Coordinates of C-alpha atoms in Angstrom, one line a residue:
P48 CA 62.4 -32.3 38.8
Q49 CA 62.8 -34.2 42.0
N50 CA 59.2 -33.7 43.4
I51 CA 57.1 -35.8 40.9
V52 CA 54.5 -37.8 42.8
R53 CA 52.3 -40.6 41.3
Y54 CA 49.5 -42.7 42.8
S55 CA 50.5 -46.3 43.7
F56 CA 47.6 -48.7 43.4
K57 CA 49.5 -51.4 45.2
E58 CA 50.1 -49.4 48.4
R59 CA 47.1 -47.1 47.8
A60 CA 49.0 -43.9 48.4
Y61 CA 50.9 -41.2 46.5
K62 CA 54.6 -42.0 46.2
P63 CA 57.5 -39.8 45.0
I64 CA 59.2 -41.1 41.7
S65 CA 62.9 -40.8 41.3
Y66 CA 63.2 -41.6 37.6
V67 CA 62.3 -39.3 34.7
D68 CA 62.1 -39.9 30.8
Q69 CA 65.5 -38.7 29.5
L70 CA 64.6 -38.9 25.7
A71 CA 63.0 -35.9 23.9
I72 CA 62.2 -36.2 20.2
H73 CA 62.3 -32.8 18.5
F74 CA 61.9 -33.9 14.8
S75 CA 60.8 -37.1 13.0
L76 CA 60.4 -37.8 9.3
D77 CA 59.1 -41.0 7.7
G78 CA 61.5 -42.3 5.0
N79 CA 60.7 -43.8 1.6
L80 CA 63.7 -46.1 1.2
L81 CA 63.2 -49.8 0.6
L82 CA 65.6 -52.7 1.0
R83 CA 66.5 -54.2 -2.4
D84 CA 66.2 -57.7 -1.1
S85 CA 62.7 -57.2 0.3
D86 CA 59.6 -58.3 -1.7
E87 CA 58.5 -54.7 -2.4
G88 CA 62.1 -53.8 -3.5
R89 CA 62.2 -56.6 -6.0
R90 CA 58.8 -55.9 -7.3
Q91 CA 59.5 -52.2 -7.9
G92 CA 62.9 -53.1 -9.4
A93 CA 61.2 -55.4 -11.9
K94 CA 58.8 -52.6 -12.8
I95 CA 61.7 -50.1 -13.5
G96 CA 63.7 -52.7 -15.3
L97 CA 66.7 -53.2 -12.9
E98 CA 68.2 -56.6 -12.4
P99 CA 68.6 -57.6 -8.8
G100 CA 72.0 -56.5 -7.4
N101 CA 72.8 -54.0 -10.2
H102 CA 73.0 -50.2 -10.2
R103 CA 71.4 -47.8 -12.7
T104 CA 74.9 -47.2 -14.1
I105 CA 74.8 -50.6 -15.7
N106 CA 71.8 -49.5 -17.7
V107 CA 73.7 -46.5 -18.9
E108 CA 76.7 -48.6 -20.0
C109 CA 74.4 -50.9 -21.9
S110 CA 72.8 -48.1 -23.7
E111 CA 76.3 -46.7 -24.7
E112 CA 77.3 -50.1 -26.0
A113 CA 74.0 -50.4 -28.0
G114 CA 74.8 -47.1 -29.6
E115 CA 78.1 -48.6 -30.9
G116 CA 76.0 -51.1 -32.9
E117 CA 76.1 -54.2 -30.6
E118 CA 72.8 -55.6 -29.5
P119 CA 72.3 -55.4 -25.7
P120 CA 72.0 -58.8 -23.9
P121 CA 68.4 -59.6 -23.1
H122 CA 67.4 -58.9 -19.6
S123 CA 66.6 -62.0 -17.7
R124 CA 63.4 -60.9 -15.9
K125 CA 61.9 -62.9 -13.2
E126 CA 58.2 -63.7 -13.3
Q127 CA 56.1 -60.9 -11.7
K128 CA 54.7 -61.9 -8.4
L129 CA 51.0 -61.7 -8.1
T130 CA 49.7 -59.5 -5.3
N131 CA 47.9 -61.2 -2.5
Q132 CA 44.2 -59.9 -2.7
F133 CA 43.6 -60.6 1.0
N134 CA 46.8 -59.1 2.4
F135 CA 45.8 -55.5 3.2
C136 CA 49.2 -54.6 4.4
E137 CA 50.5 -54.6 0.8
R138 CA 47.4 -52.8 -0.4
A139 CA 48.5 -49.4 1.1
S140 CA 51.6 -49.3 -1.0
Q141 CA 49.6 -49.9 -4.2
T142 CA 47.3 -46.9 -3.9
F143 CA 47.5 -44.4 -6.7
N144 CA 47.9 -40.8 -5.7
N145 CA 45.8 -38.5 -7.9
P146 CA 47.5 -35.3 -9.0
V147 CA 46.5 -32.2 -7.1
R148 CA 43.7 -30.3 -8.9
V149 CA 43.8 -26.6 -9.2
C150 CA 40.2 -25.4 -8.4
C151 CA 38.8 -22.0 -9.4
H152 CA 36.8 -20.6 -6.5
C153 CA 33.9 -18.1 -6.8
S154 CA 31.4 -16.9 -4.3
L155 CA 27.6 -16.7 -4.9
S156 CA 25.0 -15.2 -2.7
M157 CA 21.2 -15.2 -3.2
I158 CA 18.2 -14.6 -1.0
H159 CA 15.6 -17.4 -1.1
K160 CA 12.1 -16.9 0.2
H161 CA 9.8 -19.6 1.6
W162 CA 7.5 -19.6 -1.4
E163 CA 10.4 -20.2 -3.8
I164 CA 11.5 -23.2 -1.8
Y165 CA 7.9 -24.5 -1.7
D166 CA 7.5 -24.1 -5.5
A167 CA 10.7 -26.0 -6.0
Y168 CA 9.4 -28.9 -3.9
V169 CA 6.1 -28.9 -5.7
E170 CA 7.8 -29.1 -9.1
E171 CA 9.9 -32.0 -7.9
L172 CA 6.8 -33.8 -6.6
Q173 CA 5.0 -33.3 -10.0
K174 CA 8.0 -34.7 -11.8
L175 CA 8.0 -37.8 -9.6
E176 CA 4.2 -38.3 -10.1
K177 CA 4.6 -38.1 -13.9
S178 CA 7.5 -40.6 -13.8
K179 CA 5.3 -43.0 -11.7
E180 CA 2.4 -42.7 -14.2
K181 CA 4.8 -43.4 -17.1
E182 CA 6.1 -46.5 -15.2
K183 CA 2.5 -47.7 -14.7
Q184 CA 1.6 -47.3 -18.3
K185 CA 4.7 -49.1 -19.6
P186 CA 3.8 -52.6 -18.4
L187 CA 0.3 -52.3 -19.9
V188 CA 1.8 -51.5 -23.3
A189 CA 4.3 -54.3 -22.9
K190 CA 1.5 -56.8 -22.4
K191 CA -0.2 -55.9 -25.6
E192 CA 2.9 -55.9 -27.7
D193 CA 4.6 -59.2 -28.4
K194 CA 8.4 -59.1 -28.3
P195 CA 9.1 -62.1 -30.7
R196 CA 7.6 -60.2 -33.7
G197 CA 10.6 -58.0 -33.9
R198 CA 10.8 -55.8 -37.0
K199 CA 7.2 -56.1 -38.0
L200 CA 6.2 -54.8 -34.6
T201 CA 8.2 -51.6 -35.0
S202 CA 6.4 -50.9 -38.3
L203 CA 3.1 -51.4 -36.6
E204 CA 4.1 -49.1 -33.9
S205 CA 5.0 -46.4 -36.3
Q206 CA 1.6 -46.9 -38.0
S207 CA -0.2 -46.5 -34.7
D208 CA 1.8 -43.4 -33.9
D209 CA 0.6 -41.9 -37.2
V210 CA -3.0 -42.9 -36.5
T211 CA -3.0 -41.2 -33.1
K212 CA -2.1 -37.9 -34.7
V213 CA -5.4 -37.9 -36.7
T214 CA -7.7 -39.5 -34.1
K215 CA -9.4 -36.2 -33.2
A216 CA -9.9 -35.2 -36.8
A217 CA -11.2 -38.7 -37.7
K218 CA -13.7 -38.6 -34.8
I219 CA -15.0 -35.2 -36.0
V220 CA -15.3 -36.4 -39.6
E221 CA -17.1 -39.6 -38.4
R222 CA -19.6 -37.5 -36.5
M223 CA -20.2 -35.3 -39.5
V224 CA -20.8 -38.4 -41.7
N225 CA -23.2 -39.9 -39.1
Q226 CA -25.1 -36.5 -38.9
N227 CA -25.6 -36.6 -42.6
T228 CA -26.6 -40.3 -42.6
F229 CA -29.1 -39.8 -39.8
D230 CA -30.1 -36.3 -40.7
D231 CA -33.9 -37.0 -40.6
L232 CA -33.5 -38.4 -37.0
A233 CA -31.4 -35.4 -36.0
Q234 CA -34.1 -33.1 -37.4
D235 CA -36.8 -35.0 -35.6
F236 CA -34.9 -34.8 -32.3
K237 CA -34.4 -31.1 -32.6
Y238 CA -37.6 -29.8 -34.1
F239 CA -40.4 -32.4 -34.5
E240 CA -43.4 -31.9 -32.3
D241 CA -46.3 -34.3 -33.0
P242 CA -49.3 -32.2 -34.1
A243 CA -51.7 -35.1 -33.6
D244 CA -51.4 -34.7 -29.8
E245 CA -54.0 -31.9 -29.9
Y246 CA -56.6 -34.5 -31.0
R247 CA -55.6 -37.4 -28.7
D248 CA -57.4 -36.3 -25.5
Q249 CA -54.3 -35.8 -23.4
E250 CA -52.6 -39.0 -24.5
G251 CA -49.1 -39.0 -25.9
T252 CA -46.7 -41.1 -28.0
L253 CA -43.0 -42.0 -28.1
L254 CA -41.2 -41.3 -31.4
P255 CA -38.3 -43.7 -32.0
L256 CA -35.0 -42.0 -32.8
W257 CA -31.6 -43.7 -32.8
K258 CA -30.8 -47.3 -31.9
F259 CA -27.5 -47.8 -30.3
Q260 CA -25.9 -51.3 -30.7
Y261 CA -22.4 -52.8 -30.8
D262 CA -21.6 -56.1 -32.5
K263 CA -19.6 -57.6 -29.7
A264 CA -22.3 -56.9 -27.1
K265 CA -25.2 -58.4 -29.1
R266 CA -25.6 -61.5 -26.9
L267 CA -25.4 -59.5 -23.7
A268 CA -28.4 -57.9 -22.0
V269 CA -28.5 -54.2 -21.0
T270 CA -28.2 -54.4 -17.1
A271 CA -27.6 -50.7 -16.4
I272 CA -28.0 -47.3 -17.9
C273 CA -26.8 -43.9 -16.6
W274 CA -26.6 -40.4 -18.2
N275 CA -23.5 -38.3 -17.7
P276 CA -24.2 -35.4 -15.3
K277 CA -21.9 -33.0 -17.2
Y278 CA -22.1 -34.0 -20.8
K279 CA -25.8 -34.4 -21.5
D280 CA -25.5 -36.3 -24.8
L281 CA -23.2 -39.0 -23.2
F282 CA -24.5 -42.1 -21.4
A283 CA -23.0 -45.3 -20.1
V284 CA -24.4 -48.8 -20.7
G285 CA -23.5 -51.9 -18.7
H286 CA -23.8 -55.3 -20.3
G287 CA -24.2 -58.6 -18.5
S288 CA -26.7 -61.3 -18.2
Y289 CA -29.8 -61.9 -16.0
D290 CA -29.8 -65.6 -17.0
F291 CA -27.8 -67.0 -14.1
M292 CA -27.2 -70.3 -15.9
K293 CA -25.5 -68.5 -18.7
Q294 CA -23.0 -66.2 -17.1
S295 CA -20.1 -65.1 -19.2
R296 CA -18.2 -61.8 -19.8
G297 CA -19.4 -58.2 -19.5
M298 CA -18.9 -54.9 -21.3
L299 CA -19.1 -51.3 -20.4
L300 CA -19.9 -49.0 -23.3
L301 CA -20.3 -45.2 -23.5
Y302 CA -22.4 -43.8 -26.3
T303 CA -23.0 -40.2 -27.5
M304 CA -26.0 -39.0 -29.4
K305 CA -23.5 -37.3 -31.8
N306 CA -22.3 -40.7 -33.0
P307 CA -25.0 -43.4 -32.8
S308 CA -23.1 -45.9 -35.0
F309 CA -20.2 -46.7 -32.6
P310 CA -19.4 -46.3 -28.9
E311 CA -17.1 -43.6 -27.6
Y312 CA -15.5 -45.8 -25.0
I313 CA -15.3 -49.6 -24.8
F314 CA -14.3 -51.6 -21.7
N315 CA -14.3 -55.4 -21.4
S316 CA -14.6 -57.3 -18.2
E317 CA -14.3 -61.0 -17.2
S318 CA -17.5 -61.0 -15.2
G319 CA -20.9 -59.5 -16.2
I320 CA -21.7 -55.9 -15.2
M321 CA -24.9 -55.7 -13.1
C322 CA -25.0 -51.9 -12.2
L323 CA -23.1 -48.7 -12.6
D324 CA -23.1 -45.0 -11.6
I325 CA -21.3 -41.8 -12.7
H326 CA -19.9 -39.3 -10.2
N327 CA -21.6 -35.9 -10.1
D328 CA -18.5 -33.8 -9.5
H329 CA -16.0 -36.0 -11.4
P330 CA -18.0 -37.1 -14.6
Y331 CA -15.0 -39.1 -15.8
L332 CA -15.2 -41.6 -12.9
L333 CA -17.6 -44.6 -13.2
V334 CA -18.2 -47.1 -10.5
V335 CA -19.4 -50.6 -11.6
G336 CA -20.8 -53.6 -9.8
F337 CA -20.1 -57.1 -11.2
Y338 CA -21.9 -60.5 -11.0
D339 CA -19.0 -62.1 -9.1
G340 CA -19.4 -59.6 -6.2
N341 CA -16.6 -57.3 -7.0
V342 CA -16.8 -53.5 -7.5
A343 CA -14.5 -51.4 -9.6
I344 CA -13.8 -47.7 -10.5
Y345 CA -13.1 -46.8 -14.2
N346 CA -11.4 -43.6 -15.1
L347 CA -12.2 -42.3 -18.6
K348 CA -9.1 -40.1 -18.6
K349 CA -6.8 -43.2 -18.5
L350 CA -6.3 -44.8 -21.9
H351 CA -5.9 -48.4 -20.7
S352 CA -9.0 -50.7 -20.7
Q353 CA -8.6 -52.0 -17.2
P354 CA -10.3 -50.4 -14.1
G355 CA -8.2 -48.0 -12.1
Y356 CA -9.3 -49.6 -8.8
K357 CA -10.9 -52.9 -8.2
S358 CA -11.9 -54.9 -5.1
S359 CA -10.7 -58.5 -4.6
A360 CA -11.3 -61.5 -2.4
K361 CA -8.3 -60.5 -0.4
S362 CA -9.3 -56.8 0.1
G363 CA -13.0 -57.7 0.6
K364 CA -15.9 -58.2 -1.8
H365 CA -19.6 -59.3 -1.9
T366 CA -20.2 -63.0 -2.1
D367 CA -23.3 -62.6 -4.4
P368 CA -24.0 -60.3 -7.4
V369 CA -23.9 -56.6 -6.8
W370 CA -27.3 -55.2 -7.7
Q371 CA -26.8 -51.4 -7.3
V372 CA -24.0 -48.9 -6.7
K373 CA -24.3 -45.2 -5.8
W374 CA -21.8 -42.5 -5.4
Q375 CA -22.0 -40.5 -2.2
K376 CA -20.5 -37.2 -1.0
D377 CA -16.7 -37.4 -0.2
D378 CA -15.9 -38.2 3.4
L379 CA -14.3 -35.7 5.9
D380 CA -10.8 -36.5 4.4
N381 CA -12.1 -35.7 0.9
N382 CA -11.8 -39.4 -0.1
L383 CA -14.1 -40.8 -2.8
N384 CA -17.0 -42.8 -1.3
F385 CA -19.7 -45.0 -2.8
F386 CA -22.2 -47.6 -1.5
S387 CA -23.1 -51.0 -2.9
I388 CA -25.9 -53.5 -2.2
S389 CA -25.9 -57.3 -2.9
S390 CA -27.9 -60.5 -2.6
D391 CA -25.6 -61.5 0.3
G392 CA -27.6 -59.1 2.5
R393 CA -24.8 -56.5 3.0
I394 CA -24.9 -52.8 2.3
V395 CA -21.3 -51.8 2.1
S396 CA -19.6 -48.4 2.1
W397 CA -16.5 -48.2 -0.1
T398 CA -13.8 -45.5 0.4
L399 CA -10.8 -44.9 -1.9
V400 CA -7.9 -44.3 0.6
K401 CA -4.4 -44.1 -0.8
N402 CA -5.2 -45.9 -4.1
E403 CA -6.9 -48.7 -2.2
L404 CA -10.6 -49.6 -1.8
V405 CA -11.4 -49.9 1.9
H406 CA -14.9 -51.3 2.8
S407 CA -17.1 -51.2 5.9
D408 CA -20.5 -52.8 6.3
V409 CA -23.3 -50.3 6.9
I410 CA -26.2 -52.7 7.4
K411 CA -26.7 -56.5 7.2
L412 CA -30.2 -57.2 6.1
S413 CA -32.2 -59.9 7.9
V414 CA -35.8 -61.2 7.5
E415 CA -37.9 -60.5 10.5
G416 CA -39.7 -63.4 12.2
T417 CA -37.7 -66.1 10.4
T418 CA -35.3 -67.2 13.2
M419 CA -34.6 -70.9 13.0
E420 CA -33.1 -73.3 15.6
G421 CA -29.8 -74.8 14.6
P422 CA -27.8 -77.5 16.2
E423 CA -27.5 -77.3 20.0
G424 CA -30.3 -74.7 20.2
L425 CA -28.4 -72.1 18.2
Q426 CA -30.7 -69.3 16.9
L427 CA -30.1 -68.8 13.1
Q428 CA -31.5 -65.7 11.3
T429 CA -32.4 -65.7 7.6
I430 CA -30.4 -63.2 5.6
G431 CA -32.3 -60.7 3.5
C432 CA -31.4 -60.3 -0.1
G433 CA -31.0 -56.6 -1.2
T434 CA -31.9 -55.8 -4.8
S435 CA -32.0 -52.0 -5.0
F436 CA -31.6 -48.8 -2.9
D437 CA -31.8 -45.1 -3.2
F438 CA -30.5 -42.2 -1.1
H439 CA -32.6 -39.2 -0.1
K440 CA -31.8 -36.0 -2.1
K441 CA -31.7 -33.7 1.0
I442 CA -31.4 -35.9 4.1
D443 CA -27.9 -37.4 3.8
Y444 CA -28.3 -40.3 6.3
L445 CA -31.7 -41.5 5.0
F446 CA -32.0 -44.2 2.3
L447 CA -34.4 -46.9 1.1
V448 CA -33.6 -50.6 0.5
G449 CA -35.7 -52.9 -1.7
T450 CA -35.4 -56.7 -1.1
E451 CA -36.1 -60.0 -2.9
E452 CA -38.7 -60.8 -0.3
G453 CA -40.8 -57.7 -1.5
K454 CA -40.2 -55.6 1.5
I455 CA -38.8 -52.0 1.5
Y456 CA -36.7 -50.9 4.5
K457 CA -36.2 -47.2 5.5
C458 CA -32.6 -47.1 6.8
S459 CA -30.1 -44.7 8.3
K460 CA -26.4 -44.6 7.8
S461 CA -26.0 -44.1 11.6
Y462 CA -27.9 -47.2 12.7
S463 CA -26.5 -50.5 11.5
S464 CA -28.5 -52.9 13.7
Q465 CA -32.1 -51.8 13.1
F466 CA -34.4 -50.2 10.4
L467 CA -36.2 -47.0 10.8
D468 CA -39.3 -48.4 9.2
T469 CA -40.5 -51.4 7.2
F470 CA -43.0 -51.4 4.3
D471 CA -44.7 -54.6 3.2
A472 CA -44.5 -53.3 -0.4
H473 CA -44.7 -56.2 -2.9
H474 CA -45.3 -59.9 -3.2
M475 CA -42.1 -60.5 -5.3
A476 CA -38.7 -58.9 -5.6
V477 CA -38.5 -55.1 -5.6
D478 CA -36.7 -54.3 -8.9
A479 CA -36.3 -50.6 -8.4
V480 CA -36.9 -47.9 -5.7
S481 CA -36.5 -44.1 -6.2
W482 CA -37.1 -40.9 -4.3
N483 CA -39.1 -38.2 -6.1
P484 CA -36.7 -35.4 -7.3
Y485 CA -39.1 -32.6 -6.0
H486 CA -41.2 -33.9 -3.1
M487 CA -39.0 -35.0 -0.2
K488 CA -41.6 -37.5 1.3
I489 CA -42.5 -39.4 -1.9
F490 CA -40.8 -42.4 -3.4
I491 CA -41.8 -45.0 -6.1
S492 CA -41.2 -48.7 -6.3
C493 CA -41.7 -51.4 -8.9
S494 CA -41.7 -55.2 -8.8
S495 CA -41.9 -58.4 -10.7
D496 CA -45.5 -58.8 -9.2
W497 CA -46.6 -56.5 -12.1
T498 CA -47.2 -53.4 -9.9
V499 CA -45.8 -49.9 -9.5
K500 CA -46.5 -48.2 -6.2
I501 CA -46.1 -44.6 -5.0
W502 CA -45.5 -44.1 -1.3
D503 CA -45.3 -41.4 1.4
H504 CA -42.4 -42.6 3.7
T505 CA -44.4 -41.4 6.7
I506 CA -47.3 -43.7 5.9
K507 CA -47.1 -47.5 5.6
T508 CA -49.8 -47.9 2.9
P509 CA -49.2 -46.9 -0.7
M510 CA -50.7 -43.7 -2.1
F511 CA -51.1 -45.1 -5.7
I512 CA -51.0 -48.6 -7.1
F513 CA -50.7 -49.3 -10.9
D514 CA -51.1 -52.8 -12.3
L515 CA -49.2 -53.1 -15.7
N516 CA -50.1 -56.8 -16.5
S517 CA -46.5 -57.8 -16.8
A518 CA -43.3 -57.9 -14.6
V519 CA -42.0 -54.3 -14.2
G520 CA -38.2 -54.1 -14.9
D521 CA -37.5 -50.5 -14.1
V522 CA -39.1 -47.2 -13.2
A523 CA -37.8 -43.6 -13.4
W524 CA -39.1 -40.1 -12.4
A525 CA -39.1 -37.4 -15.0
P526 CA -36.6 -34.6 -14.1
Y527 CA -39.0 -31.8 -15.3
S528 CA -42.1 -32.7 -13.4
S529 CA -43.0 -34.2 -10.0
T530 CA -46.0 -36.1 -11.3
I531 CA -44.6 -37.8 -14.4
F532 CA -42.8 -41.2 -14.4
A533 CA -42.0 -44.0 -16.8
A534 CA -42.0 -47.7 -16.3
V535 CA -40.9 -50.6 -18.6
T536 CA -42.3 -54.1 -18.6
T537 CA -41.0 -57.5 -19.8
D538 CA -43.6 -57.7 -22.5
G539 CA -41.7 -55.0 -24.5
K540 CA -43.8 -52.0 -23.6
A541 CA -42.9 -48.6 -22.2
H542 CA -45.5 -46.8 -20.0
V543 CA -45.5 -43.1 -19.2
F544 CA -47.8 -41.8 -16.4
D545 CA -48.8 -38.2 -15.5
L546 CA -50.7 -38.2 -12.2
S547 CA -51.9 -34.6 -12.8
I548 CA -53.8 -35.8 -15.9
N549 CA -54.8 -39.4 -15.1
K550 CA -54.4 -40.9 -11.7
Y551 CA -55.5 -44.4 -12.8
E552 CA -54.0 -45.2 -16.2
A553 CA -50.9 -44.5 -18.3
I554 CA -51.2 -41.6 -20.8
C555 CA -48.9 -43.6 -23.1
S556 CA -48.4 -47.4 -23.4
Q557 CA -46.4 -48.2 -26.4
P558 CA -44.5 -51.4 -27.6
V559 CA -40.8 -50.5 -28.0
V560 CA -39.3 -53.9 -29.0
A561 CA -40.6 -57.0 -30.7
K562 CA -42.2 -59.4 -28.3
K563 CA -40.3 -62.5 -29.5
K564 CA -38.0 -63.3 -26.6
N565 CA -37.0 -59.7 -26.2
K566 CA -37.5 -58.0 -22.9
I567 CA -37.0 -54.4 -21.8
T568 CA -34.8 -54.1 -18.8
H569 CA -34.1 -50.4 -18.0
V570 CA -35.3 -46.9 -18.7
Q571 CA -33.8 -43.4 -18.0
F572 CA -34.9 -39.8 -18.7
N573 CA -32.4 -37.4 -20.1
P574 CA -31.8 -34.5 -17.6
I575 CA -32.3 -31.8 -20.3
Y576 CA -33.7 -33.1 -23.6
P577 CA -37.3 -34.5 -23.9
I578 CA -36.1 -38.0 -24.6
I579 CA -35.8 -41.4 -22.8
I580 CA -33.4 -44.3 -23.4
I581 CA -34.6 -47.9 -23.1
G582 CA -32.4 -51.0 -22.9
D583 CA -33.4 -54.6 -23.7
D584 CA -31.9 -58.0 -23.1
R585 CA -30.5 -58.2 -26.7
G586 CA -27.9 -55.5 -26.0
H587 CA -29.8 -52.7 -27.8
V588 CA -30.5 -49.2 -26.5
T589 CA -33.3 -47.3 -28.1
C590 CA -33.7 -43.5 -27.9
L591 CA -37.3 -42.2 -28.0
K592 CA -38.7 -38.7 -28.0
L593 CA -41.6 -37.7 -25.8
S594 CA -44.5 -36.1 -27.6
P595 CA -45.8 -32.7 -26.2
N596 CA -48.6 -34.3 -24.2
L597 CA -46.1 -36.3 -22.2
R598 CA -44.2 -33.2 -21.1
K599 CA -47.1 -30.8 -20.7
M600 CA -46.2 -27.6 -18.9
P601 CA -48.8 -25.2 -17.4
K602 CA -50.4 -22.9 -20.1
E603 CA -50.1 -19.2 -20.0
K604 CA -53.2 -17.3 -18.8
K605 CA -53.9 -13.7 -19.8
G606 CA -52.5 -11.2 -17.3
Q607 CA -50.8 -13.9 -15.2
E608 CA -47.2 -15.1 -15.2
I609 CA -46.5 -18.8 -15.2
Q610 CA -45.0 -19.9 -11.9
K611 CA -42.1 -22.2 -12.3
G612 CA -39.7 -23.9 -9.9
P613 CA -39.6 -26.8 -7.4
E614 CA -42.2 -25.2 -5.1
V615 CA -44.8 -25.3 -7.8
E616 CA -44.1 -29.0 -8.5
I617 CA -44.4 -29.8 -4.8
T618 CA -47.7 -28.1 -4.4
K619 CA -49.0 -29.8 -7.6
L620 CA -48.1 -33.3 -6.1
D621 CA -49.4 -32.4 -2.7
K622 CA -52.9 -31.6 -4.1
L623 CA -53.1 -35.0 -5.6
L624 CA -51.9 -36.7 -2.4
N625 CA -54.4 -34.8 -0.3
L626 CA -57.2 -36.4 -2.4
V627 CA -55.8 -39.9 -1.7
R628 CA -54.7 -39.5 1.9
E629 CA -57.1 -40.7 4.6
P630 CA -58.3 -38.0 7.0
A631 CA -56.3 -39.3 9.9
N632 CA -53.1 -39.2 7.8
K633 CA -53.6 -35.7 6.4
P634 CA -50.9 -33.3 7.6
E635 CA -52.2 -30.6 10.0
K636 CA -52.1 -27.1 8.7

């Protein structure tokens, strides 16, 4: 065509073009012929066996001559040229073409619902979690086993596998043997009621039952005791040392009354254990506070002896010994939560978030009226040392804090800078503080100043004061009555009080351990059975049964039903308190 116009950038205008492309390609085909003299031609010729410059007919002639009986002349092959690894132009000709596969096709059709897809994902996640758990357990096993032992180790492994098969049966047999060995104690625990109580004028006694001890914990003091909330025969014992010049290792042991001769679970720790608590909803989880300021969570379902989660200096810890730990309700995200108190003056809330312990300070204790002037007129405040605390049974935010200075602070989780109230309770360190399980206003405290005091948290003066003539190590309310509590002193005695019988003296004061350098440290009531357990600084835990006078229930009257329940216990304690309260402090009706 003669009318083709194109834009000329030089002249900036459209110009007619006179020339047209005269060549039109209708068919093209890539050939596969190679020049013999080229590198690739020589290379392929050497592979086939052709000499350079000869035709295939020469090979045929040679083969005919060989058939007549003459040996063919040896081929003078040239050395094969190595391929250049970095010349990618040659690489294309070396690619191997795979043969074409003949595939069988078939069509499938299914209808999948959302819940089927969801179930498949859940199964996959469970498999991943199991594989992660196995990976975690592998290094723990590897540490225990030494590789250099070789063949001997495999025989030991096979032996351990055989033992694991009979562990459950062996445990049952061991319990049966122990039940036969301690049959008289088991019978006393179940059936014996001291008939002499009728002639004792409302005084009672403690009947010694089992003594729990473990050889490796003999030189360690019992620093904490706690009953399991689900399994009523199981209790945990923490071992450490109150002698701060002789700090060493610690141990966490769990005993059951079904087998007094040996612990059910044994956990060792590098630092001494000072306190522990068992979770109400998850009875297999134990939180422990150590002398070095760390806290840890042990899981009884896991076989390994190390804690599942532990704080560290990097993630945050106390700088002084942890004196008490308490589980709290899970937070809004359903994460596990517990509190700890230490001599460093901090009350810390710990939360388990994504397998890590995250901490936040709730309150920093400070001693009022002890500000000192530092360098350059700087005001320095003395830090208070916390020794014990207890949370209210009904009011979630309310809790009490006992200190080394002898004061008790009423605190709230909501206020971190100030206390709700301060009680000038004792002259020495407050060893324990505990809310009454029935009456919401009453709490008890004990101290090294030889006294046990009962308080109404709305009144700043104590309701009852008891002098026990020795430093009081621990105090505990009875779970079955609002007026009964037990206290233990360093002279080796256990004291049981019932305010409804005697408001001035204990109805039972009994030596539990020998006086010679052996002190009682802790006491706990069993939530169901009429027994208490008492720990001493030799590592022994003694179980004692309360005689009938120490757990007196109201007698039946003819034609009247016995009223039971928390309301009866509250009114019983209120009657006693009304006798003691001053007229100005009596609640208005």
